[in-house]
mmCIF file of C-alpha atoms in Angstrom:
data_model
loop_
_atom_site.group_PDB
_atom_site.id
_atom_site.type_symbol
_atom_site.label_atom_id
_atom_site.label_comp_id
_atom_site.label_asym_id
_atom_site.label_seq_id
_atom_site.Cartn_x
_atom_site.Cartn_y
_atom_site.Cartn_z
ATOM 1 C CA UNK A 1 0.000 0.000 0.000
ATOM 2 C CA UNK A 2 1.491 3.430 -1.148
ATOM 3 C CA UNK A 3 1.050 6.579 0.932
ATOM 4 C CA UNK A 4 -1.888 7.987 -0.845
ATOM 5 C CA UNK A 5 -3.596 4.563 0.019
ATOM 6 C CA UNK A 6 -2.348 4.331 3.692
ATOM 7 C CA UNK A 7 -3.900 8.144 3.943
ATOM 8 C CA UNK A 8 -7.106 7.161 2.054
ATOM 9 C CA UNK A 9 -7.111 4.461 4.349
ATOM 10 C CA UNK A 10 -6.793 6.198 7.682
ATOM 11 C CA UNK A 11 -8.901 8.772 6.687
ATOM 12 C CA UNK A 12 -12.086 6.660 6.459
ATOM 13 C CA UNK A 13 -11.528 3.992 8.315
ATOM 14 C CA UNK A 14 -10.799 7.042 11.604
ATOM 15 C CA UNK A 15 -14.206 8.285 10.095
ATOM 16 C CA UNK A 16 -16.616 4.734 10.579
ATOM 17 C CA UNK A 17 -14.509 4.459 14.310
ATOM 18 C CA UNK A 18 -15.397 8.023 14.935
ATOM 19 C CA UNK A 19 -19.572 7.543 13.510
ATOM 20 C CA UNK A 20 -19.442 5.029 16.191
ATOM 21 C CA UNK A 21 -17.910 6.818 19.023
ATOM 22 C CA UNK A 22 -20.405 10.081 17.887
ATOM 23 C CA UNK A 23 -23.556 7.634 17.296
ATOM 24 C CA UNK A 24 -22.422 5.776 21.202
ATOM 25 C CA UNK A 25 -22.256 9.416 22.908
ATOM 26 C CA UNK A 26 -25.806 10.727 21.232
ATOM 27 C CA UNK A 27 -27.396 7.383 22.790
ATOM 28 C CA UNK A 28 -26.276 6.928 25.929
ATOM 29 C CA UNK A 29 -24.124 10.482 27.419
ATOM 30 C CA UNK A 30 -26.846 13.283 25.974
ATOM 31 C CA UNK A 31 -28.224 14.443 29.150
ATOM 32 C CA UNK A 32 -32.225 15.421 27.448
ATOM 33 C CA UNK A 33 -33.051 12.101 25.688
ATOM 34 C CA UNK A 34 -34.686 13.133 22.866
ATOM 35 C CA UNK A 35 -35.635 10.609 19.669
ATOM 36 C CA UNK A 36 -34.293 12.846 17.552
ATOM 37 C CA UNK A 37 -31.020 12.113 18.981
ATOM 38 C CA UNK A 38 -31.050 8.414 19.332
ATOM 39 C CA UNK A 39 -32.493 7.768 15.568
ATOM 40 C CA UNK A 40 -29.616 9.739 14.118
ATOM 41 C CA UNK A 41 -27.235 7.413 16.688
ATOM 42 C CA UNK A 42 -28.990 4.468 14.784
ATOM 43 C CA UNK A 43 -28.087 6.077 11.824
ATOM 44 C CA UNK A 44 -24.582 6.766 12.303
ATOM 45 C CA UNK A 45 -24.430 2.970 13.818
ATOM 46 C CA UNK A 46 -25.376 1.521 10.801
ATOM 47 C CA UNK A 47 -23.709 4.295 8.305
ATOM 48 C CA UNK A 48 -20.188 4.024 10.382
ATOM 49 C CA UNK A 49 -20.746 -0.527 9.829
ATOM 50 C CA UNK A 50 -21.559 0.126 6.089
ATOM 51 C CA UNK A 51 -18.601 2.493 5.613
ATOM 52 C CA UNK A 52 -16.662 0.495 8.262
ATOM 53 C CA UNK A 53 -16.775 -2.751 5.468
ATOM 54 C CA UNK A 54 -16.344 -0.634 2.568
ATOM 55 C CA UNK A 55 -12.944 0.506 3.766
ATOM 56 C CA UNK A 56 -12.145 -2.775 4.742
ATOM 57 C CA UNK A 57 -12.609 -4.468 1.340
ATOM 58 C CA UNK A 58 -11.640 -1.491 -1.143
ATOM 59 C CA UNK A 59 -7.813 -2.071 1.038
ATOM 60 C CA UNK A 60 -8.401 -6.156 1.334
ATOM 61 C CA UNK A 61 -9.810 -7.953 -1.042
ATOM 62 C CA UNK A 62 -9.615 -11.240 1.278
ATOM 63 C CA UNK A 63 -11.726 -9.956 3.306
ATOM 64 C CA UNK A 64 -14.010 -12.904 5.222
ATOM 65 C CA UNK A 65 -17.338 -12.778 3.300
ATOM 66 C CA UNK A 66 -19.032 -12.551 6.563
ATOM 67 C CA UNK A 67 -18.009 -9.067 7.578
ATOM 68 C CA UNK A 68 -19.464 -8.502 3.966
ATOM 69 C CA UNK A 69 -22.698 -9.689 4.627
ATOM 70 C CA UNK A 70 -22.589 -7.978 8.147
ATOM 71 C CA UNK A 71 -21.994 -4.327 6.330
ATOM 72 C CA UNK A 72 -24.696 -5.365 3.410
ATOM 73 C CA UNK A 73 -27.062 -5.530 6.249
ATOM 74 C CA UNK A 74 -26.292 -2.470 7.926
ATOM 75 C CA UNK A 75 -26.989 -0.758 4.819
ATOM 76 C CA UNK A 76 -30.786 -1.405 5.527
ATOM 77 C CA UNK A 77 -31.636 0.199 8.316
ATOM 78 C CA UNK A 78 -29.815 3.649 6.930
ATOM 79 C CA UNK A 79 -32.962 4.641 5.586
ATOM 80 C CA UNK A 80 -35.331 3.804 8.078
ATOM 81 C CA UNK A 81 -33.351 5.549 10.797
ATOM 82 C CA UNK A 82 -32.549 8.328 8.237
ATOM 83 C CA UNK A 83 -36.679 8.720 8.036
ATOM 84 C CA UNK A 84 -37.168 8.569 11.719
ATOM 85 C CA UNK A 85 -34.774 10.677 12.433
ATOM 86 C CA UNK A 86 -36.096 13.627 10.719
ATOM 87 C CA UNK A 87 -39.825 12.787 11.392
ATOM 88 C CA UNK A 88 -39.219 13.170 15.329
ATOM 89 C CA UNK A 89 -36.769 16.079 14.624
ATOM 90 C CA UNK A 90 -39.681 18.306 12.536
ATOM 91 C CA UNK A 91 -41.828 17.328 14.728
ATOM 92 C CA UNK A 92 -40.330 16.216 18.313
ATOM 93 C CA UNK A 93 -42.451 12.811 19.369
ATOM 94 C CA UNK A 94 -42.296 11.638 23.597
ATOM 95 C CA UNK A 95 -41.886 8.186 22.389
ATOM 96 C CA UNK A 96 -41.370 6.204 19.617
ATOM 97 C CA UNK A 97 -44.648 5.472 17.716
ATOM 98 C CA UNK A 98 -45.499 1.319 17.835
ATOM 99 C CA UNK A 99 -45.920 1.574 14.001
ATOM 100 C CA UNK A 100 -42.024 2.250 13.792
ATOM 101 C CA UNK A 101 -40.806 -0.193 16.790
ATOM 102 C CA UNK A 102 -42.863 -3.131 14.563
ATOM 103 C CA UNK A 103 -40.823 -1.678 11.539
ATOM 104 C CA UNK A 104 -37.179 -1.935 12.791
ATOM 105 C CA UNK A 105 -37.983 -5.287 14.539
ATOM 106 C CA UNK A 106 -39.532 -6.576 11.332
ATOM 107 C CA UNK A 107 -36.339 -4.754 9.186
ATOM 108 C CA UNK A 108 -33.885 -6.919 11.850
ATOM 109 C CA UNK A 109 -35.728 -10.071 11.926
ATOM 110 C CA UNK A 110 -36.157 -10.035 8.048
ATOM 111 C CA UNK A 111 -32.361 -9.029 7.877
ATOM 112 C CA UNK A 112 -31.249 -12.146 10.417
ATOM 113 C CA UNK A 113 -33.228 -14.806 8.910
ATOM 114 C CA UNK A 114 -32.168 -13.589 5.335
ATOM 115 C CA UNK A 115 -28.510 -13.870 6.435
ATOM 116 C CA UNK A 116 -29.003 -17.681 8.014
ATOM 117 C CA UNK A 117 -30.709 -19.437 5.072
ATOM 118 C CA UNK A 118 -28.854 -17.299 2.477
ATOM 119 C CA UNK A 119 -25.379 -16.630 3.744
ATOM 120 C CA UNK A 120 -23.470 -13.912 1.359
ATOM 121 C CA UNK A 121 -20.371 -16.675 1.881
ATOM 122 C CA UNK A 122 -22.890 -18.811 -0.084
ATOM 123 C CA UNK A 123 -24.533 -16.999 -2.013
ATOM 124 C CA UNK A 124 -22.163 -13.933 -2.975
ATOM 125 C CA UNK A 125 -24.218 -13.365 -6.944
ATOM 126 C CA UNK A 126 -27.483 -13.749 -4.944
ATOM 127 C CA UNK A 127 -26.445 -10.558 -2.713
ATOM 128 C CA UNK A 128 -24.711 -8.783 -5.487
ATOM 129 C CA UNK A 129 -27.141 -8.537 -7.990
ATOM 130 C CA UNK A 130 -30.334 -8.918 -5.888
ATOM 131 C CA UNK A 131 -29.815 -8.666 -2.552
ATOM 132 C CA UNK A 132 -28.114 -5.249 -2.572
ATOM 133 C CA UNK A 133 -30.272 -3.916 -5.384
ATOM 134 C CA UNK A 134 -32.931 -4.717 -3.456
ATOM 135 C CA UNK A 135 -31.389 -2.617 -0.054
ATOM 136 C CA UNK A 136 -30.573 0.156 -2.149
ATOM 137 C CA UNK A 137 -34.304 0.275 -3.590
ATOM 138 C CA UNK A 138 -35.351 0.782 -0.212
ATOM 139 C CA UNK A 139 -33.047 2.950 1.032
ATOM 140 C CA UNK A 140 -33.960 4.999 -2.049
ATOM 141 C CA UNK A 141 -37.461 5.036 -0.706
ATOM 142 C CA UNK A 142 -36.600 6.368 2.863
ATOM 143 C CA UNK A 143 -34.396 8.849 1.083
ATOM 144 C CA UNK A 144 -37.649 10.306 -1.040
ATOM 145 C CA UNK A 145 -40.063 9.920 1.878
ATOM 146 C CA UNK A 146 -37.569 12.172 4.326
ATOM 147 C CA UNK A 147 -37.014 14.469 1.318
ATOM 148 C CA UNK A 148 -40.978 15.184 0.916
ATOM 149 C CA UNK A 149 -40.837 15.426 4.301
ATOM 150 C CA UNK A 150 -38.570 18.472 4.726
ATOM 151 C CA UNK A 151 -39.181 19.576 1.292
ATOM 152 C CA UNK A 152 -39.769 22.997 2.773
ATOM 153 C CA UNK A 153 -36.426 23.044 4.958
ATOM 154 C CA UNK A 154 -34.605 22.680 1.811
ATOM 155 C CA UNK A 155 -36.169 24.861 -0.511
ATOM 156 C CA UNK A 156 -35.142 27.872 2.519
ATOM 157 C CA UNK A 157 -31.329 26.565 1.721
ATOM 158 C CA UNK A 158 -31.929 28.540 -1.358
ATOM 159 C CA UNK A 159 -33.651 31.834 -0.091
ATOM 160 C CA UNK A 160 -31.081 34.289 0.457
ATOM 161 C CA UNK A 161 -33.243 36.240 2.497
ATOM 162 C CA UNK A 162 -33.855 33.549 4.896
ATOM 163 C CA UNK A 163 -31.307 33.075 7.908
ATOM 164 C CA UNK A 164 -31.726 29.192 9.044
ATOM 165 C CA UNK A 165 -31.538 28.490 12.125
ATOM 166 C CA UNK A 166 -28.829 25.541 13.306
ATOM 167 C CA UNK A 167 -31.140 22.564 13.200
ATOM 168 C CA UNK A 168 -32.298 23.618 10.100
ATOM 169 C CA UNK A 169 -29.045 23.466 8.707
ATOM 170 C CA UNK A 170 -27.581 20.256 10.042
ATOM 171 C CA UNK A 171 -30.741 18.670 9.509
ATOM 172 C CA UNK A 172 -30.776 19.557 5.962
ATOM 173 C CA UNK A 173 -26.785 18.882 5.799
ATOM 174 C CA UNK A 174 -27.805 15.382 7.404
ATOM 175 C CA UNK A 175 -30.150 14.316 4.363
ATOM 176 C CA UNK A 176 -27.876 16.248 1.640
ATOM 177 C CA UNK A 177 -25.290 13.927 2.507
ATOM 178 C CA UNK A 178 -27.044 11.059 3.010
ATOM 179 C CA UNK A 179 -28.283 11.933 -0.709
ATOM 180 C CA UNK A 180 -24.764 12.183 -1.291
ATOM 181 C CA UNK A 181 -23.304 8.861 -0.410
ATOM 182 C CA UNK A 182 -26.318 6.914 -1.252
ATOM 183 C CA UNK A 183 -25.097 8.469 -5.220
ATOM 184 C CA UNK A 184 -21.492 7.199 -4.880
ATOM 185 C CA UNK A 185 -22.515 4.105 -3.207
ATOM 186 C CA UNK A 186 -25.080 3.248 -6.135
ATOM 187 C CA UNK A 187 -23.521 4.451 -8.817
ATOM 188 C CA UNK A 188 -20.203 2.259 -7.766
ATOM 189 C CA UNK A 189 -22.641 -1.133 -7.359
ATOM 190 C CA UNK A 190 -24.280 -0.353 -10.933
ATOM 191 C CA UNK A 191 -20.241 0.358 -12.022
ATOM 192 C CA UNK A 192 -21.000 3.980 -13.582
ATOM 193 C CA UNK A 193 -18.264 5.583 -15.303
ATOM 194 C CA UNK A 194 -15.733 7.371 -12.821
ATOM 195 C CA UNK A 195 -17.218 5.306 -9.787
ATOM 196 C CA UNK A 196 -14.935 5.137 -7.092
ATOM 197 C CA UNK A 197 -15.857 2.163 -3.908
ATOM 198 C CA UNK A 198 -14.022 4.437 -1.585
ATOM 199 C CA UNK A 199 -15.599 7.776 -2.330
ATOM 200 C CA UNK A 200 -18.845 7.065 0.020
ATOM 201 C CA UNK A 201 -16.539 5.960 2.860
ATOM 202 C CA UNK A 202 -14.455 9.755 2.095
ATOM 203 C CA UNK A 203 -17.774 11.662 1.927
ATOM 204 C CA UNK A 204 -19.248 10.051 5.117
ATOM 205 C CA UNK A 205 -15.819 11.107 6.973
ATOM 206 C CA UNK A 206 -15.904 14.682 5.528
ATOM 207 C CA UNK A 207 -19.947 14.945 6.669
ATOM 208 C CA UNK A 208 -18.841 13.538 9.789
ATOM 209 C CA UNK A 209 -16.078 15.643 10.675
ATOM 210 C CA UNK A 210 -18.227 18.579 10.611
ATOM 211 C CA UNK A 211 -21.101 16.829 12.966
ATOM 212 C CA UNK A 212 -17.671 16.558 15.531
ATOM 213 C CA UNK A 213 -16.832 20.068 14.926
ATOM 214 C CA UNK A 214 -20.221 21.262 15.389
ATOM 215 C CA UNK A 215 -21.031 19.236 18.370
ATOM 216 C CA UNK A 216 -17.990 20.153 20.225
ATOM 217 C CA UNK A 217 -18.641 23.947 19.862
ATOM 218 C CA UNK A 218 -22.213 23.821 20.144
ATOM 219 C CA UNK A 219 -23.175 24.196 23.751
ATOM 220 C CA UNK A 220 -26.953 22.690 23.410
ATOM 221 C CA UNK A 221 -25.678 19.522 21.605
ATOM 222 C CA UNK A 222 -29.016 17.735 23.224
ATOM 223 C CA UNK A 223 -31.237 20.095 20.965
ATOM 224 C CA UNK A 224 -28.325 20.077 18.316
ATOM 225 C CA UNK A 225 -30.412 18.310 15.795
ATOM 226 C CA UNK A 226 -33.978 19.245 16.761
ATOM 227 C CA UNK A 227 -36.615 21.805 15.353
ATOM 228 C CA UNK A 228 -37.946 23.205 18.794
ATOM 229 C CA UNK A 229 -40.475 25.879 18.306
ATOM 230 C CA UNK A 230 -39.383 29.402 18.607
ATOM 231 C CA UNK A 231 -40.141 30.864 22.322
ATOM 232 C CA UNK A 232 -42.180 33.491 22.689
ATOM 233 C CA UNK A 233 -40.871 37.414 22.705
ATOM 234 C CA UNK A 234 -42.707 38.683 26.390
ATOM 235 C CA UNK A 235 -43.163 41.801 26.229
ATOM 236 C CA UNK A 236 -41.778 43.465 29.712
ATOM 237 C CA UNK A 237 -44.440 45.773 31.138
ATOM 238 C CA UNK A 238 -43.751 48.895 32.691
ATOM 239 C CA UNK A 239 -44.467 50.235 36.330
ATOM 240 C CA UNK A 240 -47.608 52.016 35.556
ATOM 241 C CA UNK A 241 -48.949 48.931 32.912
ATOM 242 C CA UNK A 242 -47.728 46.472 35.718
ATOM 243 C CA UNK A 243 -49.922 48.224 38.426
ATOM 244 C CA UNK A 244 -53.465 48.291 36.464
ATOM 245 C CA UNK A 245 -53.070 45.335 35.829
ATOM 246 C CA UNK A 246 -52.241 43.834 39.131
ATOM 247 C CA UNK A 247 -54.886 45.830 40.004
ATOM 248 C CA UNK A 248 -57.444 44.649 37.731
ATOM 249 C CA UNK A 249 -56.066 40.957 39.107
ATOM 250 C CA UNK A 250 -57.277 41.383 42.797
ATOM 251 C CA UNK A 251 -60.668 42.886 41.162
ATOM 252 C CA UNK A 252 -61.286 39.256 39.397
ATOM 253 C CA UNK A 253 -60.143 37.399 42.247
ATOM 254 C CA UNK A 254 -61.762 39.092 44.695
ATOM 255 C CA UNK A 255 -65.396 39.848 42.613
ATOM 256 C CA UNK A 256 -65.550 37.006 40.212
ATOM 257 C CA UNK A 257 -63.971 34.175 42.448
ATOM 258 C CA UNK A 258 -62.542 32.783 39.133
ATOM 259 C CA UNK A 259 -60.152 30.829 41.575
ATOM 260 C CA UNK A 260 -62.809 28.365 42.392
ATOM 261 C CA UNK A 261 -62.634 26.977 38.966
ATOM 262 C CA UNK A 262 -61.201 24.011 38.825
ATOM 263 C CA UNK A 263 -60.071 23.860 35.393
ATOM 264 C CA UNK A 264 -58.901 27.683 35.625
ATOM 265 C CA UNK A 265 -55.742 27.510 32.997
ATOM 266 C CA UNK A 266 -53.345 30.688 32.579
ATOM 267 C CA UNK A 267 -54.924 32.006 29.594
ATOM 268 C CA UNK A 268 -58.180 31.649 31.365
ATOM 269 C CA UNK A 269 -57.133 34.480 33.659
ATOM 270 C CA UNK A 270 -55.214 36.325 31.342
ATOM 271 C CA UNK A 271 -58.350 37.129 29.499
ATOM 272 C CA UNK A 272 -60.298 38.366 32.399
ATOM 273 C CA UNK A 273 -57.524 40.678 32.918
ATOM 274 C CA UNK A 274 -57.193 41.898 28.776
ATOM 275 C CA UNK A 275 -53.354 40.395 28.737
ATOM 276 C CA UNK A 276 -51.513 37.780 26.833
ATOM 277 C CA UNK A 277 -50.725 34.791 28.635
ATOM 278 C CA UNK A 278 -46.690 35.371 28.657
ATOM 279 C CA UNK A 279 -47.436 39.026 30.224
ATOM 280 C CA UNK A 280 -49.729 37.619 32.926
ATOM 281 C CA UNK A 281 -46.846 34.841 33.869
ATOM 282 C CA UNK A 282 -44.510 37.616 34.037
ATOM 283 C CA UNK A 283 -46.214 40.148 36.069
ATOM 284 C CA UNK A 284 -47.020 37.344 38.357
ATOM 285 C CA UNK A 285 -43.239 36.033 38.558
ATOM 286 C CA UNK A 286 -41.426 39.533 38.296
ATOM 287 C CA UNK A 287 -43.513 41.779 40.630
ATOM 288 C CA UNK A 288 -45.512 38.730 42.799
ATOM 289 C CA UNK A 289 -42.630 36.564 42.938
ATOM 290 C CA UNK A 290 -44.676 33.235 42.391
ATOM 291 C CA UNK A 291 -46.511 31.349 39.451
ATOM 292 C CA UNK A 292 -49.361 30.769 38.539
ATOM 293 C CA UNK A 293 -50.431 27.514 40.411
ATOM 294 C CA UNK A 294 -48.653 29.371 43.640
ATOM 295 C CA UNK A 295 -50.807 32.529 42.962
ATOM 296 C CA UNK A 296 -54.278 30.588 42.706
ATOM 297 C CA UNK A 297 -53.181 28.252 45.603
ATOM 298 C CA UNK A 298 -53.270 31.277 47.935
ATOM 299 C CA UNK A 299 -56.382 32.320 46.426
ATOM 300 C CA UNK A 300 -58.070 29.358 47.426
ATOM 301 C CA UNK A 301 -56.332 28.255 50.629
ATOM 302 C CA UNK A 302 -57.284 31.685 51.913
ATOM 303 C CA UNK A 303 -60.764 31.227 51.377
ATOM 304 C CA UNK A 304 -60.790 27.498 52.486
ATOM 305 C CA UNK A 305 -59.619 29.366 55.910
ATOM 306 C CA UNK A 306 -62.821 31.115 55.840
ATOM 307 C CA UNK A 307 -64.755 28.431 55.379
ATOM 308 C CA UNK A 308 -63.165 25.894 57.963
ATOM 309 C CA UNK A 309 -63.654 28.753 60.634
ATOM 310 C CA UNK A 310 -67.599 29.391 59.229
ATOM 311 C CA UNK A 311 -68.955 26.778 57.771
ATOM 312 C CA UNK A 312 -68.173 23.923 60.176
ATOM 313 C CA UNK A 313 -71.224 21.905 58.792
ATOM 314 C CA UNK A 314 -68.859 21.057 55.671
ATOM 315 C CA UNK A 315 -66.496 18.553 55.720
ATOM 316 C CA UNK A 316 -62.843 19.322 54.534
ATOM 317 C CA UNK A 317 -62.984 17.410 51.457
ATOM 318 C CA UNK A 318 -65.913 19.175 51.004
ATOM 319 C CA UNK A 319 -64.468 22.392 51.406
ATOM 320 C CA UNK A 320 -61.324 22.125 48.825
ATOM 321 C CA UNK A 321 -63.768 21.455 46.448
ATOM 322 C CA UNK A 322 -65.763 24.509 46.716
ATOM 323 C CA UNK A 323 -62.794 26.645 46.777
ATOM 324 C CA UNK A 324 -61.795 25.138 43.530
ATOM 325 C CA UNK A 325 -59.176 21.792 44.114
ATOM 326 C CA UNK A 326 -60.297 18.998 42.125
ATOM 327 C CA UNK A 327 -58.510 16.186 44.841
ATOM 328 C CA UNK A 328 -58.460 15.905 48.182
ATOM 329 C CA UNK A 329 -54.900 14.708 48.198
ATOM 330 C CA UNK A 330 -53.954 18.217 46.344
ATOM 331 C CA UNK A 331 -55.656 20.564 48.738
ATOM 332 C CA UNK A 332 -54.115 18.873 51.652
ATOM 333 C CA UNK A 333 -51.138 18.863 50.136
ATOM 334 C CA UNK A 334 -51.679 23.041 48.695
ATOM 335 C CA UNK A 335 -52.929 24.062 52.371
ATOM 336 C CA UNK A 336 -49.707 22.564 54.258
ATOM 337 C CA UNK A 337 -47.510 24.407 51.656
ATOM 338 C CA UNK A 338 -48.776 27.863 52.106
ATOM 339 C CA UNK A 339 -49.901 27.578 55.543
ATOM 340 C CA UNK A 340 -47.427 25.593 56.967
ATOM 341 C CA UNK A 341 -49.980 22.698 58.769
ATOM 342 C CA UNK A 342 -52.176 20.607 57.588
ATOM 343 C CA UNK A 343 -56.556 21.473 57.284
ATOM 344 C CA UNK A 344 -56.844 19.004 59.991
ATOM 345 C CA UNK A 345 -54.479 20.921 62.362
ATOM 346 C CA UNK A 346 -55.639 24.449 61.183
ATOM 347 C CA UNK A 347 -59.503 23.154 62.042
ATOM 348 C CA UNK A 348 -58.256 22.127 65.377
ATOM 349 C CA UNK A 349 -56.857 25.230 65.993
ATOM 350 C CA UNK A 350 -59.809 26.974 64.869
ATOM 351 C CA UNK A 351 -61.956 24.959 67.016
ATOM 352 C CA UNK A 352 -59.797 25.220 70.280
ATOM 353 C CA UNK A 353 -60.233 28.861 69.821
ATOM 354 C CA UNK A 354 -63.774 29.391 69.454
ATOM 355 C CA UNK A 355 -63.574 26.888 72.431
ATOM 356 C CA UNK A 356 -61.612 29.181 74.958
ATOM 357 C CA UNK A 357 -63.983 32.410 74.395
ATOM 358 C CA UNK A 358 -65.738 33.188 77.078
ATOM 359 C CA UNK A 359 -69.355 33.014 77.338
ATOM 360 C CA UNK A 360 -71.270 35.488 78.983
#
């Protein structure tokens, strides 16, 4: 081997170790656990085995036909994951759907029994002219489907005017060279003219190197490669804003009672007030010091004080529901955080007290 081919060499072969190390870290050491991140670890898996036995038997030919059979395989999950990966990135999922699970365990269970009663050492046409055709058909598939899918993202590549944000780029950068190597892979297994083997395994390093550089200068590496939605712009209101509107608060909570509701959501009471949600959760936090659960918690323990000192006839249960809990276990638990002792204990208080008057 000549130095050009010893660099060649080194070059991709450090690439499919590195895909692993990168696709390892995104699965397991990402402190958010997002899909996003673990279906592009499934894809550099599989992408860093597939590159892994292309650099492997472009430099030995000898190479034992089952590590070819092993990166063959590989090869057919790069499209699923390459699909699921920017599905739950566009559009961040909380699990995986079952639809997908069934998918992959079919894809591996197809793949395994595939590989026992037709073994590439066997059968080495059978996987070269069918076989692999029939991988890169459906990795073809998964390439279209994720390319309809963020049709959109890429067409803003092209809008001068437009300033992407991050994940936009990477993720489009993630397909684009996905696009990319699934070329130089096919058009080497269909022998087009000026084909190289090894130029997939040199694109997927070059790709991969930038992922590196990007995820060791990118602070938020857990959100690296997701589409969260922009957060809202709050407009800050000033003193004089801040006190109608506090005022206009104590008005509603005071007149209306809307406290007692027990479905009483943030926007709710922002509308009684004639403010946007974001402005009423940051008059509460920057001039009240509490949230919005905190805030209506008061409200109600306050007048569930009333009530266990006036309306003894009630029971307690009965009482947190009126003032607007919609569990027992939550209005015990509301009433010993804000006044320090449980109903229970405040009743007995109240009783003792009414108790030790004196009666004339």
């Amino acid at each position: 081997m000549d130095i050009g081919k010893e660099i060649l060499f080194f070059f991709s072969a450090l690439g499919a170790f590195n895909g692993i190390l990168l696709g390892i870290f995104l699965l397991f050491f990402t402190q958010k656990k997002y899909l996003a991140n673990n279906f592009l670890a499934g894809l550099l898996l599989a992408s860093s085995v597939r590159i892994a036995k292309s650099v492997c038997l472009y430099f030995d030919g000898g190479l034992p036909k089952i590590y070819l059979q092993i990166g063959l395989s590989a090869c057919f999950f790069i499209g699923p994951f390459l699909y699921y990966f920017v599905r739950s990135a566009v559009t961040p999922l909380e699990k995986t759907p079952k639809a997908w699970t069934w998918t992959l365990v079919g894809l591996a269970a197809l793949t395994l029994g595939v590989g026992i009663v037709v073994p590439y050492a066997e059968y080495p046409v059978l996987w070269n002219k069918v076989i692999a055709r029939l991988i890169y058909v459906q990795w073809f598939g998964f390439l279209l489907a994720s390319g309809i899918l963020i049709r959109d993202l890429l067409r803003k590549l092209f809008r001068r005017s437009y300033h992407m944000k991050p994940a936009e780029t990477w993720i489009s950068m993630i397909f684009l060279g996905n696009v990319l190597i699934f070329l130089l892979y096919f058009s080497s297994l269909i022998n087009a003219p000026f084909a190289s083997y090894i130029s997939g395994s040199i694109a997927f390093s070059l790709i991969l190197y930038l992922m590196i550089t990007l995820v060791i200068y990118k602070k938020k590496t857990d959100e690296l490669f997701l589409l969260l939605p922009d957060k809202p712009v709050v407009k800050k209101l000033n003193e004089s804003d801040a006190e109608i509107w506090l005022d206009k608060l104590e008005k509603v909570m005071t007149e209306k009672a809307v406290y007692k509701n027990p479905d009483l959501k943030l926007h709710d009471l922002s509308r009684e007030i004639q403010v946007s949600g974001h402005q009423l959760s940051a008059l509460l936090n920057d001039r009240l010091g509490k949230n919005f659960t905190t805030y209506i918690n008061e409200w109600r323990i306050a007048e569930a004080c009333k009530m266990i000192a006036t309306e003894q006839h009630l029971t307690l249960e009965a009482i947190g529901y009126e003032v607007g809990f919609n569990a027992k276990s939550t209005f015990f638990a509301a009433f010993k955080k804000v006044k320090g002792t449980t109903p229970s204990s405040f009743q007995q208080t109240i009783n003792q007290s009414i108790a030790d008057q004196p009666r004339y």
